[in-house]
Short mmCIF file of C-alpha atoms and ligand atoms in Angstrom, two decimals:
data_model
loop_
_atom_site.label_atom_id
_atom_site.label_comp_id
_atom_site.label_asym_id
_atom_site.label_seq_id
_atom_site.Cartn_x
_atom_site.Cartn_y
_atom_site.Cartn_z
CA MET A 1 44.36 -13.92 49.90
CA ILE A 2 42.46 -11.74 48.28
CA VAL A 3 39.08 -12.46 48.44
CA ARG A 4 36.27 -10.34 46.24
CA MET A 5 34.18 -9.38 48.75
CA ILE A 6 30.94 -7.45 46.53
CA ALA A 7 28.46 -8.42 47.26
CA LYS A 8 24.81 -8.60 45.08
CA PRO A 9 23.41 -5.30 44.60
CA THR A 10 20.22 -6.79 45.67
CA SER A 11 21.24 -7.34 49.28
CA PRO A 12 20.25 -4.99 51.25
CA SER A 13 22.48 -1.89 51.22
CA LEU A 14 24.59 -0.66 54.14
CA LEU A 15 24.34 2.96 52.93
CA GLY A 16 20.05 2.42 54.21
CA THR A 17 21.30 1.55 58.08
CA THR A 18 21.44 3.01 60.95
CA GLN A 19 24.84 2.77 63.89
CA ASP A 20 21.69 1.88 66.09
CA GLU A 21 20.65 -0.86 63.94
CA LEU A 22 24.17 -1.66 63.04
CA LEU A 23 25.03 -1.86 66.82
CA ALA A 24 21.97 -4.18 67.82
CA MET A 25 22.55 -6.57 64.58
CA PHE A 26 26.70 -6.48 65.93
CA ALA A 27 25.37 -6.97 69.71
CA GLU A 28 23.41 -10.11 68.10
CA TRP A 29 26.49 -11.49 66.29
CA GLY A 30 28.42 -11.04 69.14
CA GLU A 31 30.67 -8.33 68.17
CA THR A 32 31.42 -5.07 69.36
CA ALA A 33 30.49 -1.63 69.37
CA TYR A 34 33.89 -0.62 68.61
CA ARG A 35 33.20 -2.25 65.11
CA ALA A 36 29.99 -1.44 64.54
CA LYS A 37 31.58 1.88 64.44
CA GLN A 38 34.35 1.38 62.28
CA VAL A 39 31.98 -0.37 59.38
CA VAL A 40 30.04 2.90 59.73
CA GLU A 41 33.24 4.89 59.52
CA TRP A 42 33.69 3.19 56.12
CA VAL A 43 30.49 3.27 55.00
CA TYR A 44 29.43 6.53 54.93
CA ARG A 45 32.75 8.72 55.64
CA ARG A 46 35.29 6.37 54.33
CA ARG A 47 32.54 5.17 51.47
CA VAL A 48 34.54 2.61 50.56
CA THR A 49 32.25 0.14 47.54
CA SER A 50 33.14 -3.34 48.59
CA PHE A 51 34.06 -5.15 51.88
CA ASP A 52 37.80 -6.26 51.16
CA GLU A 53 38.85 -2.46 51.88
CA MET A 54 37.98 -2.87 55.26
CA THR A 55 40.99 -3.48 56.06
CA ASN A 56 40.99 -3.38 60.10
CA LEU A 57 38.38 -6.13 60.01
CA SER A 58 38.58 -9.41 59.89
CA LEU A 59 38.40 -11.88 56.97
CA ASP A 60 35.52 -13.68 58.90
CA LEU A 61 33.63 -10.55 59.76
CA ARG A 62 34.33 -8.75 56.11
CA THR A 63 32.95 -12.57 54.93
CA ARG A 64 29.93 -12.05 56.59
CA LEU A 65 28.73 -8.77 56.03
CA ALA A 66 28.81 -9.04 52.27
CA GLU A 67 26.83 -12.26 52.37
CA GLN A 68 24.41 -10.33 53.66
CA PHE A 69 24.44 -6.75 52.52
CA SER A 70 25.54 -4.99 49.44
CA LEU A 71 27.61 -1.03 49.26
CA ARG A 72 25.70 -0.03 46.11
CA THR A 73 22.55 -0.70 44.90
CA THR A 74 22.88 2.41 42.38
CA THR A 75 25.16 3.18 39.17
CA VAL A 76 25.49 5.85 37.08
CA SER A 77 23.52 6.14 34.11
CA SER A 78 24.57 9.45 32.53
CA VAL A 79 25.05 12.53 33.70
CA THR A 80 24.18 15.75 31.43
CA GLY A 81 25.01 19.00 31.98
CA SER A 82 28.76 20.74 32.60
CA HIS A 83 31.12 21.89 35.48
CA ASP A 84 29.10 25.46 35.85
CA THR A 85 26.18 24.36 35.28
CA THR A 86 23.18 22.75 36.51
CA ARG A 87 23.96 18.26 36.06
CA LYS A 88 21.83 15.85 35.81
CA TYR A 89 22.64 12.12 36.51
CA LEU A 90 20.81 9.74 36.12
CA LEU A 91 21.06 6.54 38.02
CA ARG A 92 19.92 2.94 37.18
CA LEU A 93 18.22 1.23 39.94
CA HIS A 94 18.87 -2.56 40.46
CA ASP A 95 15.78 -3.26 39.30
CA GLY A 96 16.54 -1.52 35.91
CA ARG A 97 14.40 1.70 36.72
CA PHE A 98 15.64 4.71 36.57
CA VAL A 99 15.44 7.68 38.65
CA GLU A 100 17.45 11.83 38.57
CA THR A 101 18.59 13.42 40.86
CA VAL A 102 20.57 17.39 39.94
CA LEU A 103 23.49 19.38 41.19
CA ILE A 104 22.16 23.11 41.04
CA PRO A 105 26.44 24.29 42.14
CA ALA A 106 25.99 27.96 43.45
CA SER A 107 22.63 27.51 43.52
CA PRO A 108 21.05 31.20 42.03
CA ALA A 109 18.90 32.47 44.41
CA LEU A 110 17.39 28.77 45.23
CA TYR A 111 16.50 30.28 48.81
CA GLY A 112 18.37 33.54 48.92
CA ASP A 113 20.79 33.04 51.51
CA ARG A 114 22.41 29.93 50.14
CA ALA A 115 23.59 31.33 46.82
CA ASP A 116 26.98 30.27 47.77
CA ARG A 117 25.86 26.62 48.93
CA ARG A 118 25.67 23.18 46.24
CA THR A 119 22.45 21.57 45.97
CA LEU A 120 21.14 18.57 45.28
CA CYS A 121 17.75 18.13 44.43
CA VAL A 122 16.94 14.21 45.19
CA SER A 123 14.09 11.85 44.16
CA SER A 124 12.03 9.95 46.39
CA GLN A 125 9.42 7.91 44.43
CA VAL A 126 9.91 6.26 40.43
CA GLY A 127 7.56 7.79 38.99
CA CYS A 128 4.44 9.87 41.04
CA ALA A 129 1.57 8.82 42.12
CA TYR A 130 -0.21 12.57 42.55
CA ASP A 131 -0.86 13.47 38.65
CA CYS A 132 -0.33 17.31 39.02
CA LYS A 133 -1.69 18.01 35.98
CA PHE A 134 1.87 20.22 34.39
CA CYS A 135 4.47 17.22 35.72
CA ALA A 136 6.38 15.25 34.08
CA SER A 137 7.36 13.12 36.53
CA GLY A 138 3.19 11.52 37.18
CA LEU A 139 2.94 10.70 33.45
CA ALA A 140 3.81 7.47 33.05
CA GLY A 141 2.51 6.55 36.65
CA PHE A 142 3.83 5.63 40.09
CA THR A 143 5.57 2.26 39.45
CA ARG A 144 7.49 2.31 43.34
CA ASN A 145 8.94 4.11 46.85
CA LEU A 146 13.10 4.66 46.66
CA THR A 147 14.31 2.35 49.22
CA VAL A 148 16.16 4.48 52.42
CA ALA A 149 19.57 3.72 50.21
CA GLU A 150 18.41 4.64 47.10
CA ILE A 151 17.91 8.24 48.63
CA ILE A 152 21.60 8.31 50.50
CA GLU A 153 22.77 6.88 47.30
CA GLN A 154 22.12 9.72 45.77
CA VAL A 155 24.26 11.97 47.41
CA VAL A 156 26.20 9.52 47.36
CA GLN A 157 27.20 9.16 43.84
CA VAL A 158 27.25 12.42 42.88
CA GLU A 159 29.66 13.56 45.35
CA ALA A 160 31.54 10.66 44.55
CA HIS A 161 31.34 11.33 40.63
CA CYS A 162 31.77 15.14 41.53
CA GLY A 163 34.08 15.14 43.68
CA GLU A 164 32.80 17.92 45.79
CA ARG A 165 30.44 18.07 48.94
CA VAL A 166 26.99 18.87 48.52
CA ASP A 167 25.82 21.36 51.42
CA ASN A 168 22.22 21.55 50.39
CA ILE A 169 20.06 18.90 49.96
CA VAL A 170 16.26 19.26 48.59
CA PHE A 171 13.83 16.70 48.39
CA MET A 172 12.05 18.13 44.96
CA GLY A 173 13.44 15.68 42.13
CA MET A 174 11.20 13.15 41.69
CA GLY A 175 8.01 11.38 43.47
CA GLU A 176 6.13 12.77 46.63
CA PRO A 177 8.77 12.58 49.67
CA LEU A 178 5.66 11.85 51.86
CA ALA A 179 4.13 9.72 50.21
CA ASN A 180 7.64 7.91 51.69
CA TYR A 181 7.00 8.87 54.47
CA SER A 182 8.89 5.73 56.55
CA ASN A 183 12.16 5.95 53.81
CA LEU A 184 11.54 10.15 54.04
CA SER A 185 12.50 9.87 57.62
CA LYS A 186 15.10 7.06 57.98
CA ALA A 187 17.23 9.14 55.46
CA LEU A 188 16.68 12.25 56.91
CA GLU A 189 18.55 10.92 59.65
CA ILE A 190 21.21 9.25 57.92
CA LEU A 191 21.77 12.32 56.22
CA ASN A 192 22.03 14.49 58.88
CA ALA A 193 23.37 11.83 61.83
CA HIS A 194 27.87 13.29 62.49
CA TRP A 195 28.36 9.65 62.04
CA GLY A 196 26.06 9.50 58.50
CA ILE A 197 26.16 12.28 55.44
CA GLY A 198 26.99 14.65 58.22
CA ILE A 199 24.67 17.36 56.88
CA GLY A 200 22.84 20.09 58.26
CA ALA A 201 18.98 19.45 58.96
CA ARG A 202 18.50 23.74 58.00
CA HIS A 203 19.85 22.53 54.91
CA MET A 204 17.26 19.99 53.78
CA THR A 205 14.39 20.78 52.77
CA VAL A 206 11.12 18.33 52.28
CA SER A 207 8.60 19.49 48.83
CA THR A 208 5.32 18.51 49.54
CA SER A 209 2.16 18.57 46.75
CA GLY A 210 0.31 19.37 50.54
CA LEU A 211 -0.38 15.86 52.31
CA ALA A 212 -1.75 17.14 55.64
CA PRO A 213 -1.73 14.04 57.48
CA GLN A 214 1.84 13.79 56.94
CA ILE A 215 2.71 16.73 57.08
CA LYS A 216 1.48 17.25 60.79
CA LYS A 217 3.72 13.81 61.22
CA LEU A 218 6.71 15.46 59.56
CA ALA A 219 6.58 18.52 62.77
CA GLU A 220 7.29 15.81 64.92
CA LEU A 221 10.41 15.17 63.91
CA PRO A 222 13.34 16.11 66.17
CA LEU A 223 15.31 17.96 62.94
CA GLN A 224 15.37 21.23 62.37
CA ILE A 225 14.44 20.57 59.00
CA ARG A 226 12.77 23.15 56.07
CA LEU A 227 9.23 22.74 54.36
CA ALA A 228 8.52 23.90 50.71
CA ILE A 229 4.54 22.95 49.74
CA SER A 230 3.70 22.98 45.96
CA LEU A 231 0.68 25.34 46.13
CA HIS A 232 0.71 26.41 42.51
CA GLY A 233 -3.01 27.27 43.24
CA ALA A 234 -4.13 30.03 46.44
CA THR A 235 -8.01 29.18 46.11
CA ASP A 236 -9.32 25.75 46.09
CA ASP A 237 -11.54 26.01 42.33
CA VAL A 238 -8.17 26.74 40.36
CA ARG A 239 -5.82 24.13 42.66
CA ASP A 240 -8.67 21.64 42.31
CA LYS A 241 -8.03 21.50 38.24
CA ILE A 242 -4.00 21.00 38.47
CA MET A 243 -3.62 18.92 41.61
CA PRO A 244 -6.07 16.52 42.79
CA VAL A 245 -4.37 15.95 45.78
CA ASN A 246 -5.86 19.00 46.78
CA ARG A 247 -9.66 17.33 46.11
CA LYS A 248 -7.99 14.73 49.03
CA TYR A 249 -6.68 18.19 51.11
CA PRO A 250 -8.51 20.93 50.47
CA LEU A 251 -6.87 24.35 51.27
CA VAL A 252 -8.84 24.69 54.64
CA GLU A 253 -6.91 21.03 55.66
CA LEU A 254 -3.61 21.92 54.58
CA PHE A 255 -3.44 25.46 55.68
CA GLU A 256 -4.50 24.17 59.33
CA ALA A 257 -1.50 21.03 58.91
CA LEU A 258 1.25 24.64 57.95
CA ASP A 259 0.00 26.08 61.28
CA HIS A 260 0.29 23.09 63.26
CA TRP A 261 3.89 23.31 61.62
CA THR A 262 4.51 26.24 62.20
CA SER A 263 2.98 26.60 65.92
CA LEU A 264 6.38 23.82 66.99
CA ARG A 265 9.11 25.41 64.55
CA LYS A 266 11.48 28.63 63.69
CA GLN A 267 11.64 28.30 60.36
CA ARG A 268 9.57 29.78 57.49
CA ILE A 269 7.49 28.06 54.72
CA THR A 270 8.61 28.33 51.58
CA PHE A 271 5.89 28.20 49.23
CA GLU A 272 6.38 27.38 45.47
CA TYR A 273 4.33 28.78 42.65
CA ILE A 274 4.40 27.76 39.21
CA LEU A 275 3.97 30.04 37.06
CA ILE A 276 1.40 28.59 34.10
CA GLU A 277 -0.20 31.34 31.32
CA GLY A 278 -4.15 31.81 31.62
CA VAL A 279 -4.59 28.45 34.52
CA ASN A 280 -2.98 30.11 38.37
CA ASP A 281 -1.47 33.09 36.79
CA GLY A 282 -4.21 36.17 37.26
CA LEU A 283 -3.34 38.58 39.62
CA ASP A 284 -6.52 37.74 42.08
CA GLN A 285 -4.69 34.66 42.88
CA ALA A 286 -1.10 36.82 43.93
CA ARG A 287 -3.63 38.19 46.26
CA VAL A 288 -5.27 36.12 47.54
CA LEU A 289 -1.65 34.28 47.92
CA ALA A 290 -0.42 37.03 49.17
CA SER A 291 -2.53 36.80 52.11
CA ARG A 292 -1.87 33.25 52.94
CA ALA A 293 1.70 33.69 52.79
CA HIS A 294 1.45 37.14 54.74
CA ARG A 295 -0.25 34.88 58.24
CA LEU A 296 2.27 31.98 57.82
CA ASP A 297 5.46 34.70 57.66
CA ALA A 298 6.41 32.06 54.61
CA LEU A 299 8.39 32.71 51.89
CA VAL A 300 7.42 32.67 47.82
CA ASN A 301 9.43 31.08 45.36
CA LEU A 302 7.65 31.74 42.21
CA ILE A 303 8.72 29.88 39.19
CA PRO A 304 7.95 30.34 35.22
CA TYR A 305 6.67 27.28 34.19
CA ASN A 306 9.19 25.05 32.51
CA THR A 307 7.56 23.38 29.35
CA VAL A 308 7.18 19.37 29.74
CA ASP A 309 7.21 17.65 25.99
CA GLY A 310 3.70 16.78 25.06
CA LEU A 311 1.51 18.65 27.93
CA GLU A 312 0.38 21.68 26.41
CA TRP A 313 1.32 24.30 29.79
CA LYS A 314 2.51 27.62 28.82
CA ARG A 315 4.61 30.23 31.12
CA PRO A 316 3.16 33.53 31.02
CA SER A 317 5.01 36.81 29.78
CA GLU A 318 7.45 38.55 31.62
CA SER A 319 5.53 41.12 32.26
CA LEU A 320 2.24 39.58 34.33
CA GLN A 321 5.62 37.69 35.85
CA ASP A 322 6.47 40.82 37.44
CA ALA A 323 3.19 42.37 37.60
CA PHE A 324 2.41 39.43 39.96
CA LYS A 325 5.59 39.83 41.90
CA ASP A 326 4.79 42.78 42.60
CA VAL A 327 1.44 42.31 44.44
CA LEU A 328 3.26 39.99 46.75
CA VAL A 329 6.24 42.40 47.42
CA LYS A 330 3.61 45.01 48.27
CA ALA A 331 1.60 42.76 50.27
CA GLY A 332 5.39 43.14 52.15
CA VAL A 333 5.66 39.14 51.38
CA MET A 334 9.42 37.73 50.77
CA THR A 335 9.36 36.83 46.84
CA THR A 336 11.89 35.23 44.65
CA LEU A 337 11.05 35.00 41.11
CA ARG A 338 13.39 31.97 39.42
CA ARG A 339 14.14 32.76 36.10
CA GLU A 340 17.13 31.41 35.27
CA LYS A 341 18.96 29.02 32.67
CA GLY A 342 19.61 25.90 33.49
CA HIS A 343 16.58 25.81 35.75
CA ASP A 344 15.00 24.25 32.64
CA ILE A 345 16.36 20.77 33.77
CA ALA A 346 16.25 21.45 37.06
CA ALA A 347 12.18 21.90 37.60
CA ALA A 348 11.47 19.19 34.29
CA CYS A 349 12.72 16.26 36.63
CA GLY A 350 11.12 13.46 35.53
CA GLN A 351 11.69 13.89 31.71
CA LEU A 352 15.00 12.33 31.31
CA ARG A 353 13.23 9.10 32.99
CA LEU A 354 10.93 8.68 30.91
CA LYS A 355 13.11 9.03 27.85
CA GLN A 356 15.51 6.51 29.17
CA GLU A 357 12.54 3.40 30.41
CA THR A 358 10.52 4.62 27.20
CA GLU A 359 13.70 3.74 24.61
CA LEU A 360 14.52 0.59 26.85
CA GLY A 361 11.17 -0.63 26.58
CA ILE A 362 10.09 -0.78 30.30
CA ILE A 363 7.69 1.16 30.36
CA GLU A 364 5.62 2.97 26.95
CA SER A 365 5.54 6.00 25.56
CA ALA A 366 3.94 8.51 28.52
CA ILE A 367 1.80 10.51 26.11
CA PRO A 368 0.26 8.15 23.38
CA GLY A 369 1.70 8.37 20.25
CA LYS A 370 3.92 11.12 21.62
CA ARG A 371 8.07 10.32 21.87
CA ILE A 372 9.52 12.28 25.15
CA THR A 373 12.33 14.71 23.79
CA ILE A 374 14.10 16.43 26.92
CA GLY A 375 13.82 20.01 26.36
CA VAL A 376 17.38 21.18 27.52
N1 SAH B 1 6.18 15.83 44.79
C1 SAH B 1 6.84 17.01 45.56
C2 SAH B 1 8.29 17.34 44.78
C3 SAH B 1 8.40 16.81 43.34
S1 SAH B 1 8.17 18.40 42.38
C4 SAH B 1 6.10 18.13 45.57
O1 SAH B 1 4.63 18.72 44.92
O2 SAH B 1 6.83 19.35 45.76
C5 SAH B 1 9.51 19.81 43.14
C6 SAH B 1 8.99 20.96 42.28
O3 SAH B 1 8.86 20.74 40.71
C7 SAH B 1 7.40 21.07 42.77
O4 SAH B 1 6.65 22.49 43.05
C8 SAH B 1 6.67 20.23 41.40
O5 SAH B 1 5.66 21.75 41.48
C9 SAH B 1 7.91 21.73 40.53
N2 SAH B 1 7.68 21.25 39.16
C10 SAH B 1 6.84 20.28 38.66
N3 SAH B 1 6.90 19.93 36.41
C11 SAH B 1 7.79 21.64 36.83
C12 SAH B 1 7.35 22.24 35.23
N4 SAH B 1 7.53 21.43 34.43
N5 SAH B 1 8.14 23.16 35.20
C13 SAH B 1 8.34 23.73 36.69
N6 SAH B 1 7.84 22.79 38.20
C14 SAH B 1 7.91 22.20 38.14
#
């Protein structure tokens, strides 16, 4: 007899469970550690989507698992982009919300030495509470944190869909990863674990708008992950205008946390700096940025601003972008300027989800009187 054992997607997903948690649960159930490890193998290695595929487990055990757990809580709702370019996946969550995850094949100069890698830009929250003035993700405010399973499933769904392995992960999608700290840290453990997704810690980057206390906490994690800081302003007056988080954690506190990070870690920090015309693109900012980066031996990624419908910000001219970069390079700071095509859909993360949720009437149009469209 074939029993359909596809559990309700609202049950907790086994994809968010660690091997230790399963071992403990199986011990309580009177099952062996060997059985627990078989389940881990089915979940993370073989990536089965129904419990009846777990053919080396008894029917009783499969039924018990199926009653309490699911194996997927998300579905792929749409994919934009083509095979050779950046592909943007819109995932539908069990509560009808949407998140975006972006696959960047052969990532051009995201991190120089990794040009041959497939990078996945994952989301950590639905919406964002930090209200950076230039960003689409925060336009409709904050809805909720993603669960551990919803973070892991972004990788699993994309790998299943494209038939390729992801080998580099950046938490640069929607949301502020450090505001979802406990789910983030558990997801990092599962993404890295040899029994889990198996991605090297050095190939995972957490990007933050600058939550100083959580940066210090993250520094204590026993994983050599990379840290990227969305700086976007080299002085408090500029940063205050575009990133409200700076009023809570001004640069002096942020840099104290970064000093703590660098005292514990070998990996260099990356500063992300979006160039926005007339806002933060002055060469005075470039000089202060250069000295800050130099002191921490940090890398700088300059990103010409990607326009977001409904927001007035623009990118500066290419000559100004080059002049800004020159200041950093002359100061001896390793700097990249990402200008390539296709990055538009990656950096403007949040817009596709806004469009979808607005159309379905889940949220009001984020900008009164204006429809959100995707600039791709
Ligand atoms: N909250 C985290 C991660 C999400 S944002 C953080 O702030 O780092 C990922 C990156 O995309 C950030 O550096 C963010 O500032 C940048 N970004 C947001 N909107 C953008 C836009 N319109 N053009 C270019 N980069 C943008």
